[in-house]
Short mmCIF file of C-alpha atoms and ligand atoms in Angstrom, two decimals:
data_model
loop_
_atom_site.label_atom_id
_atom_site.label_comp_id
_atom_site.label_asym_id
_atom_site.label_seq_id
_atom_site.Cartn_x
_atom_site.Cartn_y
_atom_site.Cartn_z
CA MET A 1 1.46 26.75 16.41
CA SER A 2 3.46 25.40 13.50
CA THR A 3 5.15 28.01 11.33
CA LEU A 4 5.68 25.87 8.25
CA GLY A 5 2.23 25.24 6.81
CA GLU A 6 -1.22 23.78 7.23
CA LEU A 7 -1.56 21.04 9.80
CA SER A 8 -3.74 17.92 9.56
CA GLN A 9 -7.48 18.12 10.36
CA ASN A 10 -7.61 19.14 14.01
CA GLY A 11 -3.81 18.91 14.10
CA HIS A 12 -2.74 19.85 17.59
CA ASP A 13 0.01 19.14 20.06
CA PHE A 14 -1.18 16.01 21.82
CA ILE A 15 1.94 15.56 23.94
CA ASP A 16 1.34 17.00 27.39
CA ASP A 17 4.72 17.09 29.14
CA ASN A 18 3.20 17.84 32.54
CA LYS A 19 0.84 14.89 32.34
CA LEU A 20 3.56 12.46 31.24
CA GLU A 21 6.04 13.75 33.82
CA ALA A 22 3.42 13.37 36.53
CA LEU A 23 2.84 9.75 35.49
CA LEU A 24 6.55 9.04 35.76
CA GLY A 25 7.13 10.85 39.02
CA ASN A 26 10.64 11.12 40.31
CA SER A 27 12.79 8.18 39.21
CA ASN A 28 14.24 7.92 42.72
CA ASP A 29 10.86 8.00 44.37
CA PHE A 30 9.70 4.46 45.04
CA LYS A 31 6.16 5.70 45.70
CA THR A 32 5.45 5.50 41.97
CA GLU A 33 6.30 1.79 41.81
CA PRO A 34 3.16 -0.22 40.99
CA SER A 35 2.20 -3.30 42.99
CA PRO A 36 2.99 -6.74 41.53
CA ALA A 37 -0.77 -7.34 41.19
CA ARG A 38 -1.19 -4.19 39.12
CA VAL A 39 1.76 -5.11 36.88
CA ARG A 40 0.38 -8.60 36.29
CA GLU A 41 -3.06 -7.21 35.49
CA ILE A 42 -1.52 -4.89 32.86
CA LEU A 43 0.57 -7.70 31.36
CA GLU A 44 -2.49 -9.91 31.15
CA LYS A 45 -4.32 -7.20 29.20
CA SER A 46 -1.37 -6.94 26.86
CA LEU A 47 -1.19 -10.71 26.34
CA SER A 48 -4.78 -10.58 25.16
CA LYS A 49 -3.40 -8.20 22.50
CA VAL A 50 -5.16 -5.08 23.69
CA PRO A 51 -3.01 -1.92 23.36
CA LEU A 52 -2.17 -0.31 26.67
CA GLU A 53 -3.19 3.16 27.79
CA VAL A 54 -0.32 5.52 28.53
CA GLU A 55 -1.04 5.28 32.27
CA GLU A 56 -0.52 1.51 32.06
CA THR A 57 2.71 1.89 30.10
CA ALA A 58 3.88 4.39 32.72
CA ALA A 59 3.27 1.81 35.43
CA LEU A 60 5.51 -0.67 33.58
CA VAL A 61 8.18 2.00 33.11
CA ASN A 62 8.07 2.66 36.87
CA VAL A 63 8.80 -0.95 37.81
CA ARG A 64 12.17 -1.28 39.54
CA ASN A 65 11.81 -4.68 41.15
CA LEU A 66 14.05 -7.00 39.15
CA ASP A 67 11.70 -9.99 39.38
CA LEU A 68 8.84 -7.90 38.02
CA ILE A 69 11.08 -6.59 35.23
CA GLU A 70 11.71 -10.24 34.36
CA GLU A 71 7.94 -10.75 34.19
CA ILE A 72 7.71 -7.88 31.68
CA PHE A 73 10.47 -9.53 29.62
CA ALA A 74 8.65 -12.86 29.77
CA ALA A 75 5.40 -11.24 28.58
CA ALA A 76 7.23 -9.59 25.67
CA ARG A 77 8.78 -12.94 24.73
CA LYS A 78 5.40 -14.66 24.91
CA LEU A 79 3.70 -12.01 22.78
CA LYS A 80 6.48 -12.31 20.26
CA VAL A 81 5.98 -16.06 19.94
CA ASP A 82 2.17 -16.00 20.07
CA VAL A 83 1.72 -13.17 17.66
CA TYR A 84 4.67 -12.96 15.35
CA GLY A 85 5.92 -16.53 15.40
CA ASN A 86 9.58 -16.82 14.43
CA ARG A 87 9.63 -14.63 11.31
CA ILE A 88 12.04 -11.70 11.03
CA VAL A 89 11.67 -9.32 8.11
CA LEU A 90 14.91 -8.04 6.57
CA PHE A 91 15.66 -4.78 4.80
CA ALA A 92 18.58 -2.45 4.00
CA PRO A 93 18.93 1.34 4.24
CA LEU A 94 20.04 3.23 1.15
CA TYR A 95 21.34 6.75 1.80
CA ILE A 96 20.60 8.90 -1.25
CA GLY A 97 21.85 12.31 -0.12
CA ASN A 98 23.32 13.89 3.01
CA LYS A 99 22.90 17.59 2.32
CA CYS A 100 20.92 19.10 5.15
CA VAL A 101 19.65 22.54 6.15
CA ASN A 102 19.06 21.51 9.75
CA ASP A 103 21.46 21.60 12.62
CA CYS A 104 20.38 18.68 14.80
CA ARG A 105 23.18 18.62 17.33
CA TYR A 106 23.38 14.81 17.44
CA CYS A 107 23.75 14.17 13.70
CA GLY A 108 26.84 14.01 11.50
CA PHE A 109 24.87 15.47 8.57
CA ARG A 110 23.94 18.73 10.31
CA VAL A 111 24.68 21.90 8.37
CA THR A 112 27.34 23.22 10.73
CA ASN A 113 29.44 20.04 10.55
CA ARG A 114 32.13 21.30 8.17
CA ASP A 115 33.91 17.94 8.25
CA ALA A 116 31.00 16.09 6.63
CA ILE A 117 31.67 15.06 3.05
CA ARG A 118 28.46 16.06 1.20
CA ARG A 119 27.15 13.96 -1.60
CA THR A 120 23.94 13.21 -3.48
CA LEU A 121 23.90 10.06 -5.58
CA ASN A 122 23.10 10.61 -9.27
CA THR A 123 21.00 8.23 -11.37
CA GLN A 124 23.88 5.92 -12.28
CA GLU A 125 25.12 5.88 -8.71
CA ILE A 126 21.68 4.98 -7.35
CA GLU A 127 21.41 2.19 -9.93
CA ALA A 128 24.85 0.89 -8.94
CA GLN A 129 23.83 0.80 -5.26
CA VAL A 130 20.54 -0.93 -5.96
CA LYS A 131 22.19 -3.53 -8.16
CA ALA A 132 24.81 -4.21 -5.49
CA LEU A 133 22.00 -4.73 -2.96
CA GLU A 134 20.07 -6.96 -5.34
CA ARG A 135 23.17 -9.06 -6.04
CA VAL A 136 23.28 -10.13 -2.40
CA GLY A 137 19.54 -10.81 -2.18
CA HIS A 138 17.81 -7.72 -0.78
CA LYS A 139 14.17 -7.11 -1.74
CA ARG A 140 13.16 -4.30 0.65
CA LEU A 141 14.91 -0.94 1.00
CA ILE A 142 14.45 2.22 2.98
CA LEU A 143 15.72 5.34 1.20
CA VAL A 144 17.20 7.94 3.55
CA PHE A 145 17.56 11.67 2.85
CA GLY A 146 18.80 14.74 4.71
CA GLU A 147 16.39 17.70 4.74
CA HIS A 148 17.26 19.95 1.83
CA PRO A 149 15.38 21.87 -0.92
CA GLU A 150 16.98 19.51 -3.46
CA TYR A 151 15.28 16.54 -1.82
CA ASN A 152 11.76 17.77 -2.55
CA PRO A 153 8.76 15.43 -2.98
CA GLN A 154 9.25 15.18 -6.77
CA TYR A 155 12.88 14.21 -6.28
CA ILE A 156 12.01 11.59 -3.67
CA ALA A 157 9.23 10.22 -5.91
CA GLU A 158 11.68 9.95 -8.83
CA SER A 159 14.20 8.15 -6.63
CA VAL A 160 11.52 5.64 -5.59
CA ARG A 161 10.59 4.97 -9.23
CA LEU A 162 14.23 4.61 -10.21
CA VAL A 163 14.89 2.08 -7.44
CA ALA A 164 11.77 0.09 -8.32
CA LYS A 165 12.70 -0.22 -11.98
CA THR A 166 16.38 -1.09 -11.41
CA LYS A 167 16.84 -4.83 -11.78
CA GLU A 168 19.87 -7.05 -11.86
CA GLY A 169 19.48 -10.68 -12.98
CA CYS A 170 16.59 -12.16 -11.01
CA GLY A 171 17.07 -9.45 -8.38
CA GLU A 172 14.50 -6.74 -7.77
CA ILE A 173 13.44 -4.38 -5.04
CA ARG A 174 9.81 -5.05 -4.24
CA ARG A 175 9.19 -2.51 -1.52
CA VAL A 176 10.68 0.96 -1.13
CA ASN A 177 10.18 2.76 2.18
CA ILE A 178 11.24 6.33 2.97
CA ASN A 179 12.90 8.10 5.90
CA ALA A 180 12.96 11.80 5.08
CA ALA A 181 11.78 15.21 6.20
CA PRO A 182 8.11 15.92 6.89
CA PHE A 183 6.11 17.37 3.98
CA ASP A 184 2.74 19.02 3.55
CA HIS A 185 -0.31 17.11 2.26
CA GLU A 186 0.57 17.75 -1.37
CA GLY A 187 4.16 16.57 -0.86
CA PHE A 188 3.05 13.31 0.74
CA ARG A 189 0.52 12.81 -2.08
CA ILE A 190 3.29 13.11 -4.70
CA ILE A 191 5.44 10.59 -2.86
CA LYS A 192 2.56 8.19 -2.27
CA ASP A 193 1.76 8.21 -5.98
CA ALA A 194 5.25 6.88 -6.67
CA GLY A 195 4.16 3.68 -4.89
CA ILE A 196 6.07 3.88 -1.62
CA GLY A 197 5.72 1.31 1.14
CA ALA A 198 6.04 3.09 4.49
CA TYR A 199 7.00 6.68 5.38
CA GLN A 200 9.06 7.16 8.54
CA VAL A 201 9.52 10.37 10.50
CA PHE A 202 11.07 10.10 13.96
CA GLN A 203 10.10 12.74 16.50
CA GLU A 204 13.59 12.24 18.03
CA THR A 205 12.40 13.44 21.43
CA TYR A 206 8.80 14.00 22.51
CA HIS A 207 9.87 16.23 25.39
CA HIS A 208 9.42 19.87 24.31
CA LYS A 209 12.30 21.45 26.22
CA THR A 210 14.68 18.65 25.24
CA TYR A 211 13.53 19.01 21.63
CA ALA A 212 14.38 22.71 21.69
CA LYS A 213 17.81 21.95 23.13
CA TRP A 214 18.83 19.61 20.28
CA HIS A 215 17.14 21.45 17.38
CA PRO A 216 18.37 25.06 17.29
CA GLN A 217 15.85 27.89 16.81
CA GLY A 218 15.57 29.16 13.26
CA THR A 219 16.04 25.73 11.63
CA ARG A 220 13.13 23.96 9.94
CA LYS A 221 13.33 21.05 12.31
CA ALA A 222 12.94 23.35 15.32
CA ASP A 223 9.18 23.34 14.59
CA TYR A 224 8.10 20.57 16.97
CA LEU A 225 4.44 20.55 15.96
CA TRP A 226 5.11 20.42 12.21
CA ARG A 227 7.07 17.23 12.81
CA LEU A 228 4.67 15.74 15.36
CA ASP A 229 1.75 16.25 12.99
CA SER A 230 3.55 15.05 9.86
CA LEU A 231 2.42 11.44 9.81
CA SER A 232 -1.17 12.54 10.39
CA ARG A 233 -0.87 14.58 7.19
CA ALA A 234 0.63 11.55 5.45
CA MET A 235 -2.29 9.38 6.57
CA GLU A 236 -4.81 11.94 5.39
CA VAL A 237 -3.58 11.58 1.82
CA GLY A 238 -3.57 7.79 1.97
CA CYS A 239 0.00 6.96 3.09
CA ASP A 240 -1.40 4.56 5.66
CA ASP A 241 1.83 2.72 6.44
CA VAL A 242 3.72 5.16 8.64
CA GLY A 243 6.64 4.68 11.03
CA ILE A 244 7.17 6.65 14.23
CA GLY A 245 10.35 6.69 16.30
CA ALA A 246 12.35 8.34 19.08
CA LEU A 247 16.12 8.73 19.25
CA PHE A 248 17.15 7.32 22.63
CA GLY A 249 19.96 9.16 24.40
CA LEU A 250 18.73 12.75 23.97
CA GLY A 251 16.69 12.83 27.18
CA ASP A 252 14.89 10.62 29.73
CA TRP A 253 14.14 7.28 28.05
CA ARG A 254 11.09 6.79 30.22
CA PHE A 255 9.45 9.92 28.83
CA GLU A 256 10.20 8.88 25.23
CA VAL A 257 8.49 5.50 25.72
CA LEU A 258 5.36 7.33 26.88
CA GLY A 259 5.65 9.76 23.96
CA LEU A 260 5.76 6.88 21.46
CA VAL A 261 2.74 5.24 23.07
CA GLU A 262 0.80 8.54 23.04
CA HIS A 263 1.67 9.02 19.37
CA ALA A 264 0.58 5.49 18.45
CA ARG A 265 -2.70 5.90 20.36
CA HIS A 266 -3.30 9.30 18.76
CA LEU A 267 -2.99 7.90 15.21
CA ASP A 268 -5.11 4.91 16.10
CA LYS A 269 -7.91 6.98 17.63
CA LYS A 270 -7.88 9.61 14.89
CA TYR A 271 -7.50 7.41 11.81
CA GLY A 272 -8.61 3.99 13.06
CA CYS A 273 -5.12 2.70 12.42
CA GLY A 274 -1.91 3.05 14.41
CA PRO A 275 1.62 3.26 13.05
CA HIS A 276 2.90 0.39 10.95
CA THR A 277 6.21 0.39 12.78
CA VAL A 278 7.95 1.89 15.79
CA SER A 279 11.71 2.56 15.75
CA PHE A 280 13.86 3.20 18.80
CA PRO A 281 17.33 4.12 17.52
CA ARG A 282 19.91 4.60 20.24
CA MET A 283 22.44 7.41 19.85
CA CYS A 284 25.69 6.39 18.12
CA LYS A 285 28.96 8.25 17.81
CA ALA A 286 28.88 10.73 14.95
CA SER A 287 31.30 13.12 13.29
CA GLY A 288 31.60 16.33 15.30
CA VAL A 289 29.03 15.32 17.93
CA ASN A 290 29.89 16.07 21.53
CA GLY A 291 28.77 13.06 23.55
CA ASP A 292 28.96 14.90 26.91
CA GLU A 293 25.44 16.28 26.67
CA LEU A 294 23.79 12.95 25.99
CA THR A 295 21.78 10.93 28.48
CA PRO A 296 23.15 7.47 27.65
CA VAL A 297 20.79 4.53 27.72
CA SER A 298 22.39 1.34 29.11
CA ASP A 299 21.87 -2.08 27.55
CA ASP A 300 19.65 -3.07 30.49
CA GLU A 301 17.50 0.03 30.06
CA PHE A 302 17.36 -0.59 26.32
CA LYS A 303 16.02 -4.10 26.94
CA ARG A 304 13.29 -2.62 29.12
CA ILE A 305 12.44 -0.08 26.42
CA VAL A 306 11.96 -2.77 23.77
CA ALA A 307 9.99 -5.10 26.05
CA ILE A 308 7.70 -2.31 27.30
CA LEU A 309 7.04 -1.09 23.74
CA ARG A 310 6.25 -4.65 22.68
CA VAL A 311 3.66 -5.16 25.38
CA SER A 312 2.22 -1.62 25.05
CA ILE A 313 1.64 -1.63 21.28
CA PRO A 314 1.17 -5.32 20.54
CA TYR A 315 0.00 -4.93 16.93
CA THR A 316 2.84 -2.76 15.64
CA GLY A 317 6.10 -3.87 14.02
CA LEU A 318 9.25 -3.07 15.99
CA ILE A 319 12.41 -2.17 14.04
CA LEU A 320 15.87 -2.72 15.50
CA THR A 321 18.69 -1.38 13.34
CA ALA A 322 22.38 -2.12 12.86
CA ARG A 323 23.17 0.86 15.09
CA GLU A 324 23.17 -1.86 17.76
CA LYS A 325 25.92 -4.44 18.17
CA GLU A 326 25.37 -8.03 17.11
CA ASP A 327 24.93 -9.44 20.65
CA VAL A 328 22.36 -6.79 21.62
CA ARG A 329 20.43 -7.41 18.41
CA ARG A 330 20.46 -11.13 18.99
CA GLU A 331 19.04 -10.87 22.49
CA LEU A 332 16.38 -8.32 21.58
CA LEU A 333 15.02 -10.37 18.71
CA GLY A 334 13.43 -12.57 21.35
CA PHE A 335 11.52 -9.58 22.77
CA GLY A 336 9.31 -9.02 19.79
CA VAL A 337 11.43 -7.17 17.28
CA SER A 338 9.89 -7.93 13.90
CA GLN A 339 12.20 -6.17 11.42
CA ILE A 340 15.96 -5.69 11.22
CA ASP A 341 18.32 -4.31 8.60
CA ALA A 342 21.20 -6.50 7.46
CA GLY A 343 24.43 -5.95 5.56
CA SER A 344 23.86 -2.22 6.04
CA ARG A 345 26.31 0.44 4.85
CA ILE A 346 25.37 4.02 5.54
CA GLU A 347 28.27 5.71 3.76
CA LEU A 348 26.94 7.34 0.58
CA GLY A 349 27.80 4.88 -2.21
CA GLY A 350 28.92 2.34 0.41
CA TYR A 351 27.36 -0.76 -1.15
CA SER A 352 29.37 -0.68 -4.34
CA GLU A 353 32.33 1.56 -3.66
CA MET A 354 33.81 0.38 -0.38
CA GLY A 355 36.83 -1.85 -0.79
CA ASP A 356 37.22 -2.93 2.81
CA MET A 357 33.64 -3.68 3.83
CA ASN A 358 34.30 -3.25 7.51
CA HIS A 359 35.96 0.12 7.30
CA GLN A 360 33.82 3.05 8.46
CA VAL A 361 34.81 6.67 7.74
CA GLN A 362 32.94 8.94 10.16
CA GLU A 363 33.00 12.04 7.94
CA ARG A 364 31.13 10.15 5.24
CA GLU A 365 28.45 8.78 7.55
CA GLN A 366 25.58 10.04 9.63
CA PHE A 367 26.78 7.96 12.58
CA GLN A 368 28.80 4.82 13.30
CA LEU A 369 27.17 1.40 12.91
CA GLY A 370 27.44 -1.33 15.54
CA ASP A 371 26.69 -4.41 13.43
CA MET A 372 28.69 -4.76 10.20
CA ARG A 373 27.77 -8.38 9.36
CA SER A 374 26.92 -9.13 5.73
CA LEU A 375 23.38 -10.13 4.74
CA ASP A 376 24.48 -13.76 4.35
CA GLU A 377 26.03 -13.78 7.83
CA VAL A 378 22.86 -12.32 9.36
CA MET A 379 20.74 -14.88 7.47
CA ARG A 380 22.93 -17.70 8.74
CA ASP A 381 22.83 -16.48 12.33
CA LEU A 382 19.04 -16.02 12.24
CA VAL A 383 18.51 -19.50 10.85
CA ARG A 384 20.88 -20.98 13.41
CA ASP A 385 18.83 -19.33 16.18
CA GLY A 386 15.62 -20.80 14.75
CA TYR A 387 14.20 -17.68 13.08
CA VAL A 388 12.71 -17.64 9.61
CA PRO A 389 14.21 -14.67 7.73
CA SER A 390 11.58 -13.14 5.45
CA PHE A 391 11.71 -10.76 2.49
CA CYS A 392 7.94 -10.87 2.13
CA THR A 393 6.27 -7.86 0.51
CA ALA A 394 2.90 -9.49 -0.15
CA CYS A 395 0.59 -7.39 2.06
CA TYR A 396 1.58 -4.11 0.58
CA ARG A 397 1.37 -5.42 -2.97
CA LYS A 398 -2.02 -7.04 -2.33
CA GLY A 399 -3.32 -3.81 -0.82
CA ARG A 400 -3.42 -5.27 2.69
CA THR A 401 -2.07 -2.08 4.27
CA GLY A 402 -2.93 0.18 7.12
CA GLN A 403 -4.89 -2.37 9.10
CA GLN A 404 -2.80 -2.96 12.10
CA PHE A 405 -5.22 -5.49 13.47
CA MET A 406 -4.94 -7.67 10.42
CA GLU A 407 -2.64 -10.19 12.04
CA PHE A 408 -5.01 -10.51 14.98
CA ALA A 409 -8.39 -9.94 13.44
CA VAL A 410 -8.15 -12.27 10.48
CA PRO A 411 -8.13 -15.84 11.73
CA GLY A 412 -5.16 -17.83 10.47
CA PHE A 413 -3.51 -14.74 9.00
CA ILE A 414 -0.01 -15.75 10.09
CA ALA A 415 -0.42 -19.45 9.34
CA ASN A 416 -2.04 -18.91 5.95
CA LEU A 417 -0.17 -15.89 4.67
CA CYS A 418 2.90 -14.75 6.62
CA THR A 419 4.57 -18.10 7.17
CA PRO A 420 4.02 -19.44 3.61
CA ASN A 421 5.23 -16.14 2.17
CA ALA A 422 8.31 -16.15 4.38
CA LEU A 423 9.12 -19.68 3.25
CA CYS A 424 8.72 -18.68 -0.42
CA THR A 425 11.16 -15.77 -0.06
CA LEU A 426 13.56 -17.90 1.98
CA THR A 427 13.56 -20.52 -0.80
CA GLU A 428 14.36 -17.81 -3.35
CA TYR A 429 17.24 -16.60 -1.20
CA LEU A 430 18.65 -20.09 -0.72
CA GLN A 431 18.46 -20.74 -4.47
CA ASP A 432 19.92 -17.46 -5.66
CA TYR A 433 22.25 -15.94 -3.09
CA ALA A 434 23.08 -18.11 -0.08
CA SER A 435 26.61 -19.28 0.70
CA PRO A 436 26.93 -23.11 0.90
CA GLU A 437 26.76 -23.08 4.70
CA THR A 438 23.71 -20.81 4.85
CA LYS A 439 22.05 -22.91 2.17
CA LYS A 440 22.63 -26.11 4.10
CA ILE A 441 21.19 -24.92 7.40
CA GLY A 442 18.51 -22.87 5.61
CA GLU A 443 17.21 -25.97 3.87
CA ALA A 444 17.09 -27.87 7.13
CA LEU A 445 15.08 -25.01 8.70
CA LEU A 446 12.74 -25.00 5.73
CA GLN A 447 11.97 -28.71 6.14
CA ASN A 448 11.47 -28.22 9.84
CA GLU A 449 9.01 -25.37 9.27
CA LEU A 450 7.15 -27.33 6.59
CA ALA A 451 6.75 -30.23 8.98
CA LYS A 452 4.95 -27.90 11.41
CA ILE A 453 2.29 -26.93 8.84
CA PRO A 454 -0.81 -29.12 9.08
CA ASP A 455 -1.76 -31.15 6.01
CA GLY A 456 -4.38 -29.49 3.86
CA SER A 457 -4.92 -27.39 0.78
CA ARG A 458 -2.68 -24.52 1.95
CA LYS A 459 0.23 -26.88 2.47
CA ILE A 460 -0.28 -28.52 -0.93
CA ASP A 461 -0.42 -25.09 -2.56
CA LEU A 462 2.72 -23.96 -0.72
CA LEU A 463 4.69 -27.09 -1.60
CA GLY A 464 3.72 -26.57 -5.25
CA ARG A 465 5.01 -23.01 -5.16
CA LEU A 466 8.25 -23.95 -3.45
CA ARG A 467 8.84 -26.53 -6.20
CA ARG A 468 8.15 -23.92 -8.89
CA ILE A 469 10.74 -21.63 -7.25
CA ALA A 470 13.37 -24.33 -6.75
CA GLU A 471 12.89 -26.37 -9.91
CA LYS A 472 11.38 -24.05 -12.49
CA ASP A 473 13.18 -20.88 -11.48
CA GLU A 474 9.92 -18.99 -11.01
CA ARG A 475 10.18 -15.97 -8.71
CA ASP A 476 7.99 -13.62 -6.71
CA LEU A 477 5.22 -16.09 -5.87
CA TYR A 478 3.16 -14.97 -2.91
CA PHE A 479 -0.16 -15.43 -1.14
N1 LIG B 1 16.73 14.04 7.70
C1 LIG B 1 15.57 13.28 7.98
C2 LIG B 1 15.11 13.47 9.38
O1 LIG B 1 15.84 14.02 10.17
O2 LIG B 1 13.99 13.08 9.67
C3 LIG B 1 15.89 11.87 7.68
C4 LIG B 1 16.40 11.02 8.60
S1 LIG B 1 17.90 10.96 9.41
C5 LIG B 1 19.01 10.75 8.12
C6 LIG B 1 17.44 9.39 10.14
C7 LIG B 1 17.36 9.31 11.62
O3 LIG B 1 18.66 9.03 12.10
C8 LIG B 1 16.97 10.53 12.40
O4 LIG B 1 15.58 10.69 12.42
C9 LIG B 1 17.56 10.25 13.77
O5 LIG B 1 16.63 9.62 14.62
C10 LIG B 1 18.68 9.26 13.48
N2 LIG B 1 20.00 9.78 13.90
C11 LIG B 1 20.53 10.99 13.68
N3 LIG B 1 21.74 11.09 14.26
C12 LIG B 1 21.99 9.91 14.87
C13 LIG B 1 23.08 9.39 15.65
N4 LIG B 1 24.14 10.11 15.92
N5 LIG B 1 22.98 8.12 16.11
C14 LIG B 1 21.89 7.36 15.85
N6 LIG B 1 20.84 7.79 15.11
C15 LIG B 1 20.88 9.05 14.63
FE1 LIG B 2 19.54 16.65 8.89
FE2 LIG B 2 18.00 14.56 9.62
FE3 LIG B 2 20.55 14.78 10.44
FE4 LIG B 2 18.77 16.44 11.41
S1 LIG B 2 18.78 14.18 11.68
S2 LIG B 2 20.82 17.03 10.66
S3 LIG B 2 17.45 16.74 9.66
S4 LIG B 2 19.84 14.48 8.37
#
């Protein structure tokens, strides 16, 4: 039972450790390995865009045969191309405050880390950060908070409103997401009313004993069920874009993949709509964190995690953050990642106050980042690899939220909406912020993408809008 407050309707602990452990079996026991025929049958189901049951995901997790693992990778790549095309949505994290009452033993912000330099940005400081982000071209932010009485729902709602109204030149933030502590129904309602995009709460680990090990008794976060149930509460008050996640490196990665799939299926069955996104952060070095107790996840295992999540939850966005190094990010984009952050700085005040942009001070940060490229560098690299970087925020602003099947169920959704919107925001970026080199290759990509669009009224409409952006300096045009 949760000790912190009322749970969602029928809120209960839907993670059954015994069941999931039984599905995984012993990792050294080859008896659990599924036959190639079974694996292919599961992948075929996934390629027809039907979410997998946890038993099917477990079968994929249990594959050890390298050729079959390659088949899982190939299915993830195919789903990525078929379903998401070549768009990648870009955002940046904005850390607002790092005070925290919890003592999560993996995090540099935890209360017992005396070396952490504590700070909460004031109004002027938040404005300065937002303007710095707008000056380089960002349109979508995620605000990040420690868990602290100061960061209550009213405070978070005010921060969201402040970010949304802070504008610099033609820059503006059009979508504000949140990563913060779980609240009760009333708290989520207050934050929703401020007009947030998505609300993220990561379970960190779905395994109960492992959860207890990393979240000491007596802290708020020690209440496993309060956290597990939080996004159900959010959905019940209308926050229908929610993000789940697990922190890889705390326990057995195979269990966490099953936990994420169970969570996604639970939300889908209960509310008719699964999570908007799934995150799979991998543990990074952090101030005062003893790495000896971690269960490190190798790059090869990490690839399997992303590919298996892609094929298990085909309709959900996958977020890969700058915790990962550039080469890992590059490879995993091909496996169905749909959103990445770029030009990220997680030091409080880091976007406007850091002289040497590549210098990281551990005591000021929650953890150490792996990819320190600027937004323009990430844009250039994406374009070079044939991706269309997108800052699109149209669905949320048109009220097209919470329907995870949208991209599948509505014929021509990607062709008629996502791709044209991505090209509109790319044109804005190339006009307003791109370096000469990014602009040159970006324009070539744009022409290439336009050539792929069949002639017709949508294309005529799109070309008209692109001209209005490029020649008449109009902004924020979307379908
Ligand atoms: N305090 C809120 C919470 O715990 O939910 C807000 C989020 S916390 C600032 C964001 C996420 O960072 C956590 O949910 C956790 O998954 C991740 N995180 C914490 N320590 C980390 C580390 N050392 N390396 C990588 N990610 C970490
Ligand atoms: Fe606080 Fe979140 Fe870090 Fe835990 S993960 S110590 S709750 S900021």
